[in-house]
Amino acid sequence: DADVTQTPRNRITKTGKRIMLECSQTKGHDRMYWYRQDPGLGLRLIYYSFDVKDINKGEISDGYSVSRQAQAKFSLSLESAIPNQTALYFCATSDLWQGAVNEQFFGPGTRLTVL
Amino acid sequence: GQQVMQIPQYQHVQEGEDFTTYCNSSTTLSNIQWYKQRPGGHPVFLIQLVKSGEVKKQKRLTFQFGEAKKNSSLHITATQTTDVGTYFCAGREGRTSYDKVIFGPGTSLSVIP
């Protein structure tokens, strides 16, 4: 959805470099997520945030950190990139789940290559 | 911890044939969602199932949630080339607002015209 944007869309970097991926949303959702996608492994959760003051580790948080600068912004950092962090990264948002449908809205993705 | 599996990993069908993907969880789910990702695109929500034994239809797509709420399926009747993509299930285990969903690895569907 255009309501969830990610920058950059593509990035090639070298081992050891610090990288920041940014995500912005205009949906007004409190919840934001970072996933990585690898062939055959589906979407694996890196970090998630239920509001500006709440950040939680997902399945594969090692080597990553996040910052929730505002309700609308959630950044993912790789402090020292390594080749096995080469993947497609997605940001997603969702509304507060209160028994209703709480679909996740995904951004267009950032393709990161670490050489 | 909770694990969500999907089979098959890949499926190639002739246009007009039916297609089914199966999703299995290691634990009982409170609800399950299905997403579709077109090649080069991002996952897009299709549907959510909540009740035991629930069946929902969207045109040629039929979604089922198992009686034990540990499995689900997506069936496409008479596939078309527009059905090409990867289909993911995502299961939520808990019932609180702090429970996240776990995505399955997806089933990639190719449709041969």
mmCIF file of C-alpha atoms in Angstrom:
data_model
loop_
_atom_site.group_PDB
_atom_site.id
_atom_site.type_symbol
_atom_site.label_atom_id
_atom_site.label_comp_id
_atom_site.label_asym_id
_atom_site.label_seq_id
_atom_site.Cartn_x
_atom_site.Cartn_y
_atom_site.Cartn_z
ATOM 1 C CA ASP A 1 0.000 0.000 0.000
ATOM 2 C CA ALA A 2 1.157 3.525 -0.706
ATOM 3 C CA ASP A 3 0.228 4.264 2.910
ATOM 4 C CA VAL A 4 3.333 2.364 4.028
ATOM 5 C CA THR A 5 6.581 3.492 2.447
ATOM 6 C CA GLN A 6 10.089 2.157 2.785
ATOM 7 C CA THR A 7 13.406 3.753 1.930
ATOM 8 C CA PRO A 8 15.622 2.846 0.276
ATOM 9 C CA ARG A 9 14.014 0.343 -2.072
ATOM 10 C CA ASN A 10 17.329 -1.217 -2.985
ATOM 11 C CA ARG A 11 20.689 -1.070 -1.258
ATOM 12 C CA ILE A 12 24.019 -2.694 -1.881
ATOM 13 C CA THR A 13 26.566 -2.391 0.883
ATOM 14 C CA LYS A 14 29.743 -3.989 2.144
ATOM 15 C CA THR A 15 30.401 -6.199 5.105
ATOM 16 C CA GLY A 16 30.872 -4.210 8.299
ATOM 17 C CA LYS A 17 28.953 -1.141 7.191
ATOM 18 C CA ARG A 18 26.130 0.343 9.253
ATOM 19 C CA ILE A 19 22.818 0.413 7.409
ATOM 20 C CA MET A 20 19.492 1.980 8.294
ATOM 21 C CA LEU A 21 16.219 1.053 6.635
ATOM 22 C CA GLU A 22 13.342 3.417 7.175
ATOM 23 C CA CYS A 23 9.616 2.897 7.253
ATOM 24 C CA SER A 24 6.865 5.509 7.341
ATOM 25 C CA GLN A 25 3.117 5.084 7.472
ATOM 26 C CA THR A 26 0.150 7.368 7.089
ATOM 27 C CA LYS A 27 -2.436 4.831 8.257
ATOM 28 C CA GLY A 28 -2.408 6.066 11.837
ATOM 29 C CA HIS A 29 -1.671 2.574 13.136
ATOM 30 C CA ASP A 30 0.009 2.070 16.469
ATOM 31 C CA ARG A 31 1.608 -1.249 15.578
ATOM 32 C CA MET A 32 4.598 -1.613 13.301
ATOM 33 C CA TYR A 33 6.716 -4.607 12.349
ATOM 34 C CA TRP A 34 9.930 -5.468 10.557
ATOM 35 C CA TYR A 35 10.223 -8.767 8.690
ATOM 36 C CA ARG A 36 12.848 -10.322 6.512
ATOM 37 C CA GLN A 37 11.996 -12.639 3.657
ATOM 38 C CA ASP A 38 14.302 -15.342 2.388
ATOM 39 C CA PRO A 39 13.406 -17.906 -0.287
ATOM 40 C CA GLY A 40 11.716 -20.931 1.269
ATOM 41 C CA LEU A 41 11.632 -19.382 4.740
ATOM 42 C CA GLY A 42 8.702 -17.058 4.384
ATOM 43 C CA LEU A 43 8.440 -13.944 6.523
ATOM 44 C CA ARG A 44 10.356 -13.934 9.760
ATOM 45 C CA LEU A 45 9.717 -11.294 12.389
ATOM 46 C CA ILE A 46 12.724 -9.216 13.427
ATOM 47 C CA TYR A 47 11.230 -6.595 15.740
ATOM 48 C CA TYR A 48 7.792 -5.216 16.463
ATOM 49 C CA SER A 49 6.426 -2.205 18.235
ATOM 50 C CA PHE A 50 2.935 -1.874 19.672
ATOM 51 C CA ASP A 51 3.355 1.827 20.344
ATOM 52 C CA VAL A 52 6.102 4.440 20.522
ATOM 53 C CA LYS A 53 7.259 3.286 23.950
ATOM 54 C CA ASP A 54 6.933 -0.433 23.328
ATOM 55 C CA ILE A 55 9.510 -2.369 21.298
ATOM 56 C CA ASN A 56 9.867 -6.128 21.275
ATOM 57 C CA LYS A 57 12.243 -8.656 19.787
ATOM 58 C CA GLY A 58 10.932 -11.069 17.228
ATOM 59 C CA GLU A 59 12.222 -14.459 16.094
ATOM 60 C CA ILE A 60 15.499 -13.229 14.611
ATOM 61 C CA SER A 61 16.569 -9.979 16.282
ATOM 62 C CA ASP A 62 20.290 -10.744 16.631
ATOM 63 C CA GLY A 63 22.360 -8.335 14.562
ATOM 64 C CA TYR A 64 19.520 -5.834 14.245
ATOM 65 C CA SER A 65 18.234 -2.884 16.233
ATOM 66 C CA VAL A 66 15.211 -0.630 15.805
ATOM 67 C CA SER A 67 14.037 2.838 16.674
ATOM 68 C CA ARG A 68 10.430 4.045 16.871
ATOM 69 C CA GLN A 69 10.882 7.769 16.379
ATOM 70 C CA ALA A 70 7.162 8.531 16.194
ATOM 71 C CA GLN A 71 3.909 6.716 15.685
ATOM 72 C CA ALA A 72 4.465 6.954 11.956
ATOM 73 C CA LYS A 73 8.139 5.990 11.774
ATOM 74 C CA PHE A 74 9.971 2.770 12.554
ATOM 75 C CA SER A 75 13.592 2.293 11.517
ATOM 76 C CA LEU A 76 15.644 -0.886 11.314
ATOM 77 C CA SER A 77 19.415 -0.742 11.699
ATOM 78 C CA LEU A 78 22.129 -3.214 10.925
ATOM 79 C CA GLU A 79 25.050 -2.058 13.050
ATOM 80 C CA SER A 80 27.637 -4.099 11.179
ATOM 81 C CA ALA A 81 26.175 -5.749 8.117
ATOM 82 C CA ILE A 82 27.168 -9.303 7.184
ATOM 83 C CA PRO A 83 26.466 -11.241 3.968
ATOM 84 C CA ASN A 84 23.832 -13.517 5.506
ATOM 85 C CA GLN A 85 21.722 -10.433 6.149
ATOM 86 C CA THR A 86 21.190 -10.207 2.415
ATOM 87 C CA ALA A 87 17.421 -10.449 2.081
ATOM 88 C CA LEU A 88 14.204 -8.660 1.255
ATOM 89 C CA TYR A 89 13.000 -6.580 4.204
ATOM 90 C CA PHE A 90 9.397 -5.620 4.767
ATOM 91 C CA CYS A 91 7.849 -3.137 7.128
ATOM 92 C CA ALA A 92 4.215 -3.654 8.106
ATOM 93 C CA THR A 93 1.590 -1.942 10.216
ATOM 94 C CA SER A 94 -1.623 -3.015 11.875
ATOM 95 C CA ASP A 95 -4.320 -1.562 14.014
ATOM 96 C CA LEU A 96 -4.861 -2.580 17.609
ATOM 97 C CA TRP A 97 -6.364 -6.058 17.779
ATOM 98 C CA GLN A 98 -9.576 -6.110 19.752
ATOM 99 C CA GLY A 99 -11.111 -9.243 18.372
ATOM 100 C CA ALA A 100 -11.711 -7.650 15.007
ATOM 101 C CA VAL A 101 -9.773 -8.274 11.844
ATOM 102 C CA ASN A 102 -6.294 -6.836 12.254
ATOM 103 C CA GLU A 103 -4.699 -7.350 8.899
ATOM 104 C CA GLN A 104 -1.165 -6.242 8.393
ATOM 105 C CA PHE A 105 -0.417 -3.692 5.699
ATOM 106 C CA PHE A 106 2.975 -4.172 4.120
ATOM 107 C CA GLY A 107 5.323 -1.690 2.555
ATOM 108 C CA PRO A 108 6.903 -2.322 -0.856
ATOM 109 C CA GLY A 109 10.041 -3.842 0.618
ATOM 110 C CA THR A 110 13.748 -3.044 0.645
ATOM 111 C CA ARG A 111 16.100 -5.376 -1.150
ATOM 112 C CA LEU A 112 19.399 -5.385 0.733
ATOM 113 C CA THR A 113 22.569 -6.978 -0.571
ATOM 114 C CA VAL A 114 25.623 -7.250 1.661
ATOM 115 C CA LEU A 115 28.823 -8.024 -0.205
ATOM 116 C CA GLY B 1 7.607 -22.179 20.415
ATOM 117 C CA GLN B 2 4.816 -21.928 17.920
ATOM 118 C CA GLN B 3 5.589 -23.203 14.436
ATOM 119 C CA VAL B 4 3.528 -22.819 11.288
ATOM 120 C CA MET B 5 4.153 -25.110 8.321
ATOM 121 C CA GLN B 6 2.771 -25.056 4.824
ATOM 122 C CA ILE B 7 2.668 -27.653 2.073
ATOM 123 C CA PRO B 8 3.471 -27.870 -0.690
ATOM 124 C CA GLN B 9 6.364 -25.421 -0.999
ATOM 125 C CA TYR B 10 5.844 -25.164 -4.753
ATOM 126 C CA GLN B 11 2.957 -26.070 -7.048
ATOM 127 C CA HIS B 12 2.796 -25.890 -10.818
ATOM 128 C CA VAL B 13 -0.628 -26.270 -12.369
ATOM 129 C CA GLN B 14 -2.138 -26.001 -15.801
ATOM 130 C CA GLU B 15 -4.506 -23.078 -16.157
ATOM 131 C CA GLY B 16 -7.986 -24.284 -15.271
ATOM 132 C CA GLU B 17 -6.816 -26.891 -12.767
ATOM 133 C CA ASP B 18 -7.584 -26.594 -9.080
ATOM 134 C CA PHE B 19 -4.991 -25.785 -6.420
ATOM 135 C CA THR B 20 -4.855 -26.337 -2.674
ATOM 136 C CA THR B 21 -2.324 -25.257 -0.067
ATOM 137 C CA TYR B 22 -2.353 -26.537 3.497
ATOM 138 C CA CYS B 23 -1.260 -24.792 6.659
ATOM 139 C CA ASN B 24 -0.506 -26.585 9.923
ATOM 140 C CA SER B 25 0.322 -25.152 13.320
ATOM 141 C CA SER B 26 2.097 -26.889 16.182
ATOM 142 C CA THR B 27 -0.301 -25.186 18.602
ATOM 143 C CA THR B 28 -3.962 -24.229 18.701
ATOM 144 C CA LEU B 29 -4.633 -20.905 17.035
ATOM 145 C CA SER B 30 -7.038 -18.154 17.970
ATOM 146 C CA ASN B 31 -7.239 -17.061 14.358
ATOM 147 C CA ILE B 32 -5.488 -17.513 11.048
ATOM 148 C CA GLN B 33 -4.886 -15.079 8.223
ATOM 149 C CA TRP B 34 -4.016 -15.647 4.585
ATOM 150 C CA TYR B 35 -1.913 -13.350 2.436
ATOM 151 C CA LYS B 36 -0.953 -13.341 -1.228
ATOM 152 C CA GLN B 37 2.315 -12.007 -2.599
ATOM 153 C CA ARG B 38 2.583 -11.475 -6.334
ATOM 154 C CA PRO B 39 6.040 -11.879 -7.900
ATOM 155 C CA GLY B 40 8.064 -8.774 -7.113
ATOM 156 C CA GLY B 41 5.362 -7.472 -4.807
ATOM 157 C CA HIS B 42 4.530 -7.358 -1.147
ATOM 158 C CA PRO B 43 2.136 -9.549 0.875
ATOM 159 C CA VAL B 44 -1.477 -8.485 0.669
ATOM 160 C CA PHE B 45 -4.115 -9.613 3.141
ATOM 161 C CA LEU B 46 -6.796 -11.940 1.793
ATOM 162 C CA ILE B 47 -8.886 -13.101 4.743
ATOM 163 C CA GLN B 48 -9.028 -13.957 8.429
ATOM 164 C CA LEU B 49 -10.683 -17.042 9.923
ATOM 165 C CA VAL B 50 -11.610 -17.186 13.587
ATOM 166 C CA LYS B 51 -14.153 -19.892 14.301
ATOM 167 C CA SER B 52 -13.561 -23.628 14.495
ATOM 168 C CA GLY B 53 -14.632 -25.253 11.226
ATOM 169 C CA GLU B 54 -15.168 -21.895 9.556
ATOM 170 C CA VAL B 55 -15.403 -21.802 5.764
ATOM 171 C CA LYS B 56 -15.239 -18.581 3.772
ATOM 172 C CA LYS B 57 -15.331 -18.006 0.052
ATOM 173 C CA GLN B 58 -14.015 -15.233 -2.142
ATOM 174 C CA LYS B 59 -15.044 -15.924 -5.731
ATOM 175 C CA ARG B 60 -12.880 -18.926 -6.755
ATOM 176 C CA LEU B 61 -11.016 -19.044 -3.421
ATOM 177 C CA THR B 62 -12.267 -21.165 -0.512
ATOM 178 C CA PHE B 63 -10.684 -20.893 2.915
ATOM 179 C CA GLN B 64 -11.188 -23.386 5.725
ATOM 180 C CA PHE B 65 -10.204 -23.390 9.393
ATOM 181 C CA GLY B 66 -9.931 -26.821 10.979
ATOM 182 C CA GLU B 67 -12.176 -28.030 13.759
ATOM 183 C CA ALA B 68 -9.231 -28.192 16.155
ATOM 184 C CA LYS B 69 -8.041 -24.738 15.021
ATOM 185 C CA LYS B 70 -4.595 -26.105 14.235
ATOM 186 C CA ASN B 71 -4.841 -26.260 10.462
ATOM 187 C CA SER B 72 -6.241 -24.361 7.549
ATOM 188 C CA SER B 73 -6.447 -24.643 3.800
ATOM 189 C CA LEU B 74 -6.834 -22.437 0.774
ATOM 190 C CA HIS B 75 -8.405 -23.934 -2.326
ATOM 191 C CA ILE B 76 -8.515 -22.192 -5.694
ATOM 192 C CA THR B 77 -10.957 -23.515 -8.274
ATOM 193 C CA ALA B 78 -10.063 -23.307 -11.955
ATOM 194 C CA THR B 79 -6.804 -21.410 -11.585
ATOM 195 C CA GLN B 80 -6.040 -18.424 -13.763
ATOM 196 C CA THR B 81 -2.732 -16.770 -14.569
ATOM 197 C CA THR B 82 -3.705 -13.957 -12.221
ATOM 198 C CA ASP B 83 -3.504 -16.450 -9.338
ATOM 199 C CA VAL B 84 0.274 -16.705 -9.698
ATOM 200 C CA GLY B 85 2.140 -15.813 -6.523
ATOM 201 C CA THR B 86 3.050 -17.034 -3.086
ATOM 202 C CA TYR B 87 0.335 -17.711 -0.557
ATOM 203 C CA PHE B 88 1.157 -17.355 3.125
ATOM 204 C CA CYS B 89 -0.828 -18.354 6.147
ATOM 205 C CA ALA B 90 -0.214 -16.530 9.418
ATOM 206 C CA GLY B 91 -1.424 -17.911 12.722
ATOM 207 C CA ARG B 92 -2.089 -16.108 15.971
ATOM 208 C CA GLU B 93 -1.749 -18.301 19.024
ATOM 209 C CA GLY B 94 -2.908 -16.186 21.903
ATOM 210 C CA ARG B 95 -6.015 -14.157 22.485
ATOM 211 C CA THR B 96 -4.497 -11.036 23.943
ATOM 212 C CA SER B 97 -3.758 -7.884 22.014
ATOM 213 C CA TYR B 98 -0.051 -8.506 22.560
ATOM 214 C CA ASP B 99 0.075 -11.776 20.658
ATOM 215 C CA LYS B 100 1.773 -11.597 17.311
ATOM 216 C CA VAL B 101 1.200 -13.713 14.237
ATOM 217 C CA ILE B 102 3.657 -16.281 12.931
ATOM 218 C CA PHE B 103 3.886 -16.661 9.174
ATOM 219 C CA GLY B 104 4.247 -19.961 7.421
ATOM 220 C CA PRO B 105 6.952 -20.362 4.738
ATOM 221 C CA GLY B 106 4.430 -19.974 1.927
ATOM 222 C CA THR B 107 3.347 -21.960 -1.117
ATOM 223 C CA SER B 108 4.496 -20.653 -4.467
ATOM 224 C CA LEU B 109 1.933 -21.190 -7.235
ATOM 225 C CA SER B 110 2.817 -21.184 -10.904
ATOM 226 C CA VAL B 111 0.083 -21.369 -13.514
ATOM 227 C CA ILE B 112 0.936 -22.627 -16.973
ATOM 228 C CA PRO B 113 -1.262 -20.988 -19.639
#
